[in-house]
Coordinates of C-alpha atoms in Angstrom, one line a residue:
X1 CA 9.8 37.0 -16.1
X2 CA 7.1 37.1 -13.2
X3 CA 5.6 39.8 -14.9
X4 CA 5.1 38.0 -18.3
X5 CA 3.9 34.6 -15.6
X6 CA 1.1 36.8 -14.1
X7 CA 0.0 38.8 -16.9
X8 CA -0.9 35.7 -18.4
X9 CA -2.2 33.8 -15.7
X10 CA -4.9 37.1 -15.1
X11 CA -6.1 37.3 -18.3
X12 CA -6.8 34.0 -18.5
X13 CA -8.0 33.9 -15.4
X14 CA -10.3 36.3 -15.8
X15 CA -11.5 35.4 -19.4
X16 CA -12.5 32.1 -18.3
X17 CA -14.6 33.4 -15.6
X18 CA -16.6 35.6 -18.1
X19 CA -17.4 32.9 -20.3
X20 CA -18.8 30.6 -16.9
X21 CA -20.5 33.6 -15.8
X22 CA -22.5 34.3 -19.3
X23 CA -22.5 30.3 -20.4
X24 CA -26.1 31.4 -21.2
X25 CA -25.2 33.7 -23.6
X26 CA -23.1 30.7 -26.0
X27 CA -24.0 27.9 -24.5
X28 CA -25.9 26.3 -27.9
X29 CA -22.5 26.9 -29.9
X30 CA -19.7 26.4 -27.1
X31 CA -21.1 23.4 -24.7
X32 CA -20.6 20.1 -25.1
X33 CA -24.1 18.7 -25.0
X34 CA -22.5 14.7 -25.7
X35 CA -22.8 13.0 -22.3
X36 CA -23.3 9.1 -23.4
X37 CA -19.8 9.4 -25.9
X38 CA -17.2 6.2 -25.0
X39 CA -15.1 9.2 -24.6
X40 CA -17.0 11.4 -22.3
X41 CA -16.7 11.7 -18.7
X42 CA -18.8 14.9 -17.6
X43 CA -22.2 15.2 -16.1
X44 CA -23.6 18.4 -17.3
X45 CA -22.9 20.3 -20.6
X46 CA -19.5 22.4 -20.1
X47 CA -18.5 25.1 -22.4
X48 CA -15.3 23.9 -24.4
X49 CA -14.1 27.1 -25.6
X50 CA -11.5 26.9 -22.8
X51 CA -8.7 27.6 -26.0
X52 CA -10.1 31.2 -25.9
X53 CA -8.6 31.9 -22.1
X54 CA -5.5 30.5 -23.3
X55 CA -4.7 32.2 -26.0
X56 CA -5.7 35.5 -24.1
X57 CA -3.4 34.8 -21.9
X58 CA -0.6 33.9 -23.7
X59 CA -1.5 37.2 -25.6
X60 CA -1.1 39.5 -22.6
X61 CA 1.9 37.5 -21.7
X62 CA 3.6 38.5 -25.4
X63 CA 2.5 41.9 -24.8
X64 CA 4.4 42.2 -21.3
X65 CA 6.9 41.0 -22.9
X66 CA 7.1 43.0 -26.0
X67 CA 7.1 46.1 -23.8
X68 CA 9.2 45.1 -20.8
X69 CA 12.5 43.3 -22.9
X70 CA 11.3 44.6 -26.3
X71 CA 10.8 41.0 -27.6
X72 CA 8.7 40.9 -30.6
X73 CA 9.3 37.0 -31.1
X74 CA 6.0 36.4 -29.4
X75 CA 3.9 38.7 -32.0
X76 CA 5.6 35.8 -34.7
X77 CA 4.6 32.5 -32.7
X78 CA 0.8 33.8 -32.5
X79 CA 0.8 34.5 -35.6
X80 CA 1.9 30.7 -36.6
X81 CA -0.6 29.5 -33.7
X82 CA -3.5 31.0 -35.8
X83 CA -4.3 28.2 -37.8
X84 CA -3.8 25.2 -35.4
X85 CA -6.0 27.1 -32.5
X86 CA -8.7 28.5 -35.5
X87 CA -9.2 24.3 -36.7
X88 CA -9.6 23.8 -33.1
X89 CA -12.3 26.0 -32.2
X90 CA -14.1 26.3 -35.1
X91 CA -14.3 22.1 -34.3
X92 CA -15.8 23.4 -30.7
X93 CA -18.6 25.8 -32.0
X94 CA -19.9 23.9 -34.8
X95 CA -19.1 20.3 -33.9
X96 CA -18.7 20.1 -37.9
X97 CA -14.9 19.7 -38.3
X98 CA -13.7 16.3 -38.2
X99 CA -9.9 15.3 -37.3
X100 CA -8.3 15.1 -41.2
X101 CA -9.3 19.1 -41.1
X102 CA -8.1 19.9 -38.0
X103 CA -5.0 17.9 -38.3
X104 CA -4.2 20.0 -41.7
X105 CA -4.7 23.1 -40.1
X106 CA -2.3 22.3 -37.8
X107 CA 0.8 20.9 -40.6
X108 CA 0.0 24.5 -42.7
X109 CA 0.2 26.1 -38.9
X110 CA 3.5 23.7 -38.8
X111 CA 4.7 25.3 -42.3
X112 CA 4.5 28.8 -41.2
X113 CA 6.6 28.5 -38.2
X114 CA 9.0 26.7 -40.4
X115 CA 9.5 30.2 -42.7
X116 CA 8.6 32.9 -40.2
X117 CA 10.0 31.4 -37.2
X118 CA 12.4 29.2 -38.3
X119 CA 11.3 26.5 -36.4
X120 CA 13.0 23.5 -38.5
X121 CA 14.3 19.8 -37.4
X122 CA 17.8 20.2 -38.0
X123 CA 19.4 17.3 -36.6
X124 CA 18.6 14.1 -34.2
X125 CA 21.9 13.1 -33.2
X126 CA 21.6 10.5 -35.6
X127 CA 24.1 10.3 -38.4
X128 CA 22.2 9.1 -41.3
X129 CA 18.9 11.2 -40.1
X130 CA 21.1 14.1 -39.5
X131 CA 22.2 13.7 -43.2
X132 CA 18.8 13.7 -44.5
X133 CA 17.9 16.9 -42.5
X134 CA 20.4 18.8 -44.2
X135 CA 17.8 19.0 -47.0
X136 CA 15.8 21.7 -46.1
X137 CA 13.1 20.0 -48.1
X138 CA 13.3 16.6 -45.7
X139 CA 13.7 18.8 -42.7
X140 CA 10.6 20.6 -43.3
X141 CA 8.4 17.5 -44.2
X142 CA 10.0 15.8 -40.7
X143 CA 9.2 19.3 -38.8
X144 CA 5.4 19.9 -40.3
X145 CA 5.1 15.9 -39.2
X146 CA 6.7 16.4 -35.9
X147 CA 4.6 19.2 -34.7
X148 CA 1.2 18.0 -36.1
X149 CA 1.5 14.7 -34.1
X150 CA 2.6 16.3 -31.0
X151 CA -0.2 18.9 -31.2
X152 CA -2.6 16.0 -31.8
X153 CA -0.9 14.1 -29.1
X154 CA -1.9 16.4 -26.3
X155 CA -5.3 16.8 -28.2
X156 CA -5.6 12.8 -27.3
X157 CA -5.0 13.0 -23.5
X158 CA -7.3 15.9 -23.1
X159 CA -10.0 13.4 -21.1
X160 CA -10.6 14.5 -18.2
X161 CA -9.9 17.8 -15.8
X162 CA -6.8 18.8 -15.2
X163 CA -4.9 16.1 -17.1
X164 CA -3.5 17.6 -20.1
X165 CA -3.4 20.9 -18.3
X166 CA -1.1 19.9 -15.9
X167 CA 1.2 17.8 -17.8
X168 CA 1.6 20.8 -20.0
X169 CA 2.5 23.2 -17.3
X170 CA 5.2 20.6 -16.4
X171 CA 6.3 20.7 -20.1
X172 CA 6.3 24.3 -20.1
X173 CA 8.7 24.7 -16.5
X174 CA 10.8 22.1 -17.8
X175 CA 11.3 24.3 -21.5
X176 CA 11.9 27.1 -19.2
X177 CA 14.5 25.5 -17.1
X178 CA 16.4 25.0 -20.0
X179 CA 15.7 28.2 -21.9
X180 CA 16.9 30.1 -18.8
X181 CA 20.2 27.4 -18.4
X182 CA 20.9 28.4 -22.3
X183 CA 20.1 32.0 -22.0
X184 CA 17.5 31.9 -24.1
X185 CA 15.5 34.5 -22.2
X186 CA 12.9 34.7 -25.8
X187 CA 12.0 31.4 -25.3
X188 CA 12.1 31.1 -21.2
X189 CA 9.1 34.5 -21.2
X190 CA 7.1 32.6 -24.0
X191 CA 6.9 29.4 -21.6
X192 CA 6.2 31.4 -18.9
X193 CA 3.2 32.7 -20.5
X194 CA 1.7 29.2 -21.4
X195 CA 2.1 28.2 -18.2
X196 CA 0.7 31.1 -16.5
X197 CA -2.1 30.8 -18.7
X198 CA -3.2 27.3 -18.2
X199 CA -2.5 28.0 -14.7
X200 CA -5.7 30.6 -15.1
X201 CA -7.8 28.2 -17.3
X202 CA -6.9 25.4 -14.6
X203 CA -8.2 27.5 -11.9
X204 CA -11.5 26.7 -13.1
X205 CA -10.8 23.6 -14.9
X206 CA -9.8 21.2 -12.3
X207 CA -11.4 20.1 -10.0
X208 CA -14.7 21.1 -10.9
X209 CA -14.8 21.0 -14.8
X210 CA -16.2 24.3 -15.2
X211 CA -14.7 24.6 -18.3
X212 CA -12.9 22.4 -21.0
X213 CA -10.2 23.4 -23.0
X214 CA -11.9 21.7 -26.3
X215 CA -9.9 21.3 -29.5
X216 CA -9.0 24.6 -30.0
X217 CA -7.1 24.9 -26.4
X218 CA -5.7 21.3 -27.2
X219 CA -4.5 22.1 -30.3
X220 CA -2.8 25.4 -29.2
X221 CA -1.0 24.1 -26.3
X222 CA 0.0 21.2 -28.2
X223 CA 0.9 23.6 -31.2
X224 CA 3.2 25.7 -28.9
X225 CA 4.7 22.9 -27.2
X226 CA 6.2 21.7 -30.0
X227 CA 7.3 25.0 -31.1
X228 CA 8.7 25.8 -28.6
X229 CA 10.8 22.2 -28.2
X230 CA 11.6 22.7 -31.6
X231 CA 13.0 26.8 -31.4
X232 CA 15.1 25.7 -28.5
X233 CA 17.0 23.2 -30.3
X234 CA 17.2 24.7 -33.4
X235 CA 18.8 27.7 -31.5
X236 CA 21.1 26.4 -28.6
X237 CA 22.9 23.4 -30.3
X238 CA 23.9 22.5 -26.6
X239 CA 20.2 21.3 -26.1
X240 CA 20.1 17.5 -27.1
X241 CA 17.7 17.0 -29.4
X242 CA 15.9 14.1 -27.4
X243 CA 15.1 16.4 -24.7
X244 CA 11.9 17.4 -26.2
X245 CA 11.1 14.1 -27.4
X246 CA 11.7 12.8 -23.8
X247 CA 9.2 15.5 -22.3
X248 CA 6.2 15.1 -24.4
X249 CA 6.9 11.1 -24.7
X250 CA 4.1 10.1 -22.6
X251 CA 1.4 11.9 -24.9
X252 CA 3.1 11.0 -28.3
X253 CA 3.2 7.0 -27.1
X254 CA -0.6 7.6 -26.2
X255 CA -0.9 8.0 -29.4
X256 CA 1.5 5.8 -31.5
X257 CA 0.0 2.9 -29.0
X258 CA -3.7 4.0 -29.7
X259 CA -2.8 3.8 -33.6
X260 CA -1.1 0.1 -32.9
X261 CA -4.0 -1.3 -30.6
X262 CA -7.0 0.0 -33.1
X263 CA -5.2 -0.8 -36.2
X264 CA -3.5 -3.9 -36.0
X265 CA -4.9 -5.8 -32.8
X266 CA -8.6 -4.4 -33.6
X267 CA -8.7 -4.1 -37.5
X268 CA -10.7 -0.7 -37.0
X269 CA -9.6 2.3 -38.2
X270 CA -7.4 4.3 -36.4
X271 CA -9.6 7.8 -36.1
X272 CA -12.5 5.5 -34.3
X273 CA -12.9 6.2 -30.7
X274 CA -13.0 4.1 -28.2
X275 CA -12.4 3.6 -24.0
X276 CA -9.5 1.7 -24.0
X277 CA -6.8 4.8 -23.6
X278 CA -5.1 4.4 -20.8
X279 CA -6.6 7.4 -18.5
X280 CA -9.4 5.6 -19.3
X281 CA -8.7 2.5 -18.1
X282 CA -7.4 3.9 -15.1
X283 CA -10.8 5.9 -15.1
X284 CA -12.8 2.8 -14.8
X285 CA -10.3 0.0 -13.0
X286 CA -8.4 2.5 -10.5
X287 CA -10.9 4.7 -9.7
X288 CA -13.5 2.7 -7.6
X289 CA -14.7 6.2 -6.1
X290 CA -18.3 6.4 -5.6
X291 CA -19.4 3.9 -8.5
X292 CA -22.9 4.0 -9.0
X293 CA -23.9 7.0 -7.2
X294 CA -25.8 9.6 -9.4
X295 CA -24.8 13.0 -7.4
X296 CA -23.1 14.7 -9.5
X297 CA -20.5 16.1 -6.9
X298 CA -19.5 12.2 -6.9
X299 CA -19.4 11.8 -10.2
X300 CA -17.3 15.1 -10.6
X301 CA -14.4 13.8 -7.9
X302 CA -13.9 10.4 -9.4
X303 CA -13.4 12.3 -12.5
X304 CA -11.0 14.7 -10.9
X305 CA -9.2 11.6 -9.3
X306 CA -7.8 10.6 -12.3
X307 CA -5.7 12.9 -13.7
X308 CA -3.1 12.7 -10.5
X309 CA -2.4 9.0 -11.5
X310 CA -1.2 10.4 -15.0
X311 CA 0.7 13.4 -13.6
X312 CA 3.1 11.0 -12.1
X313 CA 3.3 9.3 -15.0
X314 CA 4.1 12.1 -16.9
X315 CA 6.5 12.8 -14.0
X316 CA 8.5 10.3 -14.8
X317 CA 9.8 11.8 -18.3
X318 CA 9.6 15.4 -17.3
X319 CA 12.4 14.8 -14.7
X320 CA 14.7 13.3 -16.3
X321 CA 14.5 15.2 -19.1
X322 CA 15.0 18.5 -16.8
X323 CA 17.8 16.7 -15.5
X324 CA 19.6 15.3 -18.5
X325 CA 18.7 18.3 -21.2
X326 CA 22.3 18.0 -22.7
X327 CA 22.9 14.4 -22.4
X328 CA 21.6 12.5 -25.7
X329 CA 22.5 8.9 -24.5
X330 CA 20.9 9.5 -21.3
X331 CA 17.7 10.6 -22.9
X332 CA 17.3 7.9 -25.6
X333 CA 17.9 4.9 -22.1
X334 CA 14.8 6.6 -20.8
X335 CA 12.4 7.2 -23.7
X336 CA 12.7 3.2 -23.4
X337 CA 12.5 2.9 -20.0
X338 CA 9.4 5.1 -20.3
X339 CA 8.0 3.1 -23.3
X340 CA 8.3 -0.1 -20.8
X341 CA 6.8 1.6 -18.2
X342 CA 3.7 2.6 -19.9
X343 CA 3.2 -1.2 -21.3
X344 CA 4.1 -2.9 -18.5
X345 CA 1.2 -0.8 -16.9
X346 CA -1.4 -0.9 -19.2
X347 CA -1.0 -4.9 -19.4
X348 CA -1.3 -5.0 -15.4
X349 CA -4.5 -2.6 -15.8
X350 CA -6.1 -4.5 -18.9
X351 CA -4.9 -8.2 -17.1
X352 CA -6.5 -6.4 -14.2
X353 CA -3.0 -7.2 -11.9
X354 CA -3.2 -4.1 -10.6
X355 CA -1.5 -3.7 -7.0
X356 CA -3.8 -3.0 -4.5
X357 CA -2.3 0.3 -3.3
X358 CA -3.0 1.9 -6.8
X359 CA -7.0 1.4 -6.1
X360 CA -8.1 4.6 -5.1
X361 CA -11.7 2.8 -3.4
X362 CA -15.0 4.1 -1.6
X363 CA -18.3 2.2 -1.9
X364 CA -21.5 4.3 -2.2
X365 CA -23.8 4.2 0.2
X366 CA -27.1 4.0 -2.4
X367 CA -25.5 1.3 -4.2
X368 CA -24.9 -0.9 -1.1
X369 CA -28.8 -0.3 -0.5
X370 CA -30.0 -1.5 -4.0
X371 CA -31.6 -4.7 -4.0
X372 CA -30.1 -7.5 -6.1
X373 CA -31.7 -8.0 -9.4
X374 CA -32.5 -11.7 -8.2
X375 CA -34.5 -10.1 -4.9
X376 CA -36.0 -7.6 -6.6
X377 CA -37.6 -10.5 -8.7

């Protein structure tokens, strides 16, 4: 499997450094020239075709493995990734496809790996869901559902460097963990290759923002995540089904809350962006790095010093979910305990209760020179 890890991780790896080194070349098609969006956090334009390192890596990762355990499964999930990761970048070059789009790329990318990989919800533990599923009609509109949302979820958390990045690598060990404890070893090489290649797209991602991974990077990862999560139980029955939904909890409550908090405590629509997520709360109240100062290298840290608050958040489901993959009970006490966990610390963060300790703090030295607005009357 290190072979399939490495592959992967070089390809991307080197991909990504190509498109830094010629940014010049792309730049007025790839960057992302919007620095005053509620939703934007970088100082210079980036180039956000960070997808295209991915999926190069994952690429030579299926390759490695096509030739080393002649496993042709891979060749089958690119070809249902094609439609999620094309929305997504075509979203990234033109700046012309808006979410409904994208979002229906990704259900028809949903319905292919329902047919050609068999990649179908087939039961929940639940007896009267369970039931339902049995209908291959019902199990496919639940799967297509399932998949989309996840996909979008990750799309959602994709704020700042590093964060989605790294919470999908821990997603991706934790699918392997269990692919290798089932024997799955099909599944355990294909989440080695993710990982290896957002390990080489990170590289240059975090902490610098070199280079984003923009919709189309968000979209595959997300894609393959819940492919993946869905494969796995779908082919080793001893694999809870709540296991996935345990791992990518922390995403797909991101976005189930940001649905509740625009739509019904708001009255806007749900598609409308705003700053109130909570890595960006966290952003703007925890982060108290350097406020005010224009050099971009300070600007660029506090950034970076977000996404480690939201890694051990995402910590928290990861873990137990590695740890409990076969226990169903288990797994449904801590999607709640996670649920209250991410409430109870948004309200502290929003009521601005937060515990000192959490403050990450460090005054700029231009700011504490800038006369008041009263003196400078």
């Amino acid at each position: 499997m290190l072979p399939i890890l490495f592959s992967a991780l070089l390809f991307s790896f080197v991909t990504a450094v190509l498109l830094i080194r010629f940014n010049h070349v792309h730049a007025r098609f790839s960057s992302d020239y919007d620095l005053g969006g509620v939703q934007k956090f970088h100082c210079l334009p980036v180039p956000r075709i960070g997808g295209i390192p991915i999926f190069v890596g994952l690429l030579a990762g299926v390759t490695v493995q096509y030739f080393k355990m002649h496993d042709g499964f891979g060749w089958l999930l690119l070809l249902s990734t094609l439609p999620a990761f094309a929305g997504g970048l075509a979203e990234d070059l033109t700046k012309r496809v808006g979410p409904f789009p994208r979002l229906m790329a990704t259900f028809f990318a949903a319905m292919v790996g329902f047919f050609v990989l068999g990649a179908r919800l087939t039961h929940l533990d639940m007896i009267f869901a369970d039931v339902l599923l049995a209908y291959w009609p019902l199990s496919l509109l639940l799967t297509v559902f399932a998949v989309g949302g996840v996909a979008n979820a990750v799309n959602i958390i994709d704020g700042y460097n590093g964060l989605s990045g790294m919470v999908s690598i821990f997603i991706f060990l934790a699918i392997a963990y269990v692919a290798f404890k089932v024997g799955d070893s099909s599944l355990l090489g294909l989440s080695f290759a993710m990982a290896g290649s957002l390990a080489g797209f990170l590289a240059w991602n975090y902490p610098r923002g070199l280079i984003f991974a923009g919709d189309g990077g968000a979209y595959l990862v997300g894609f393959v995540i819940a492919e993946l999560s869905v494969l796995l139980v779908t082919r080793n029955h001893q694999v809870s089904p709540w296991f996935p939904l345990l791992l990518v909890i922390y995403p797909v409550f991101e976005t189930l809350f940001t649905i509740y908090r625009r739509r019904f405590l708001r009255g806007v629509s749900p598609g409308l962006p705003d700053a109130l997520h909570l890595h960006t709360l966290i952003y703007r109240r925890l982060v108290r790095w350097m406020i005010g100062s224009a050099v971009l290298e300070h600007r660029t840290r506090r950034n970076s010093l977000t996404s480690p608050y939201l890694w051990v958040l995402a910590s928290l489901s990861v873990i137990p979910a590695t740890l409990f993959w076969d226990k169903t009970e288990v797994l449904m006490a801590c999607v709640v305990a996670f649920v209250l966990i991410y409430v109870h610390l948004y309200r502290m963060i929003i009521r601005f209760k937060t515990p000192r300790w959490m403050v990450v703090k460090r005054t700029c030295p231009t700011a504490l020179r800038r006369p008041s607005p009263r003196l400078r009357k």
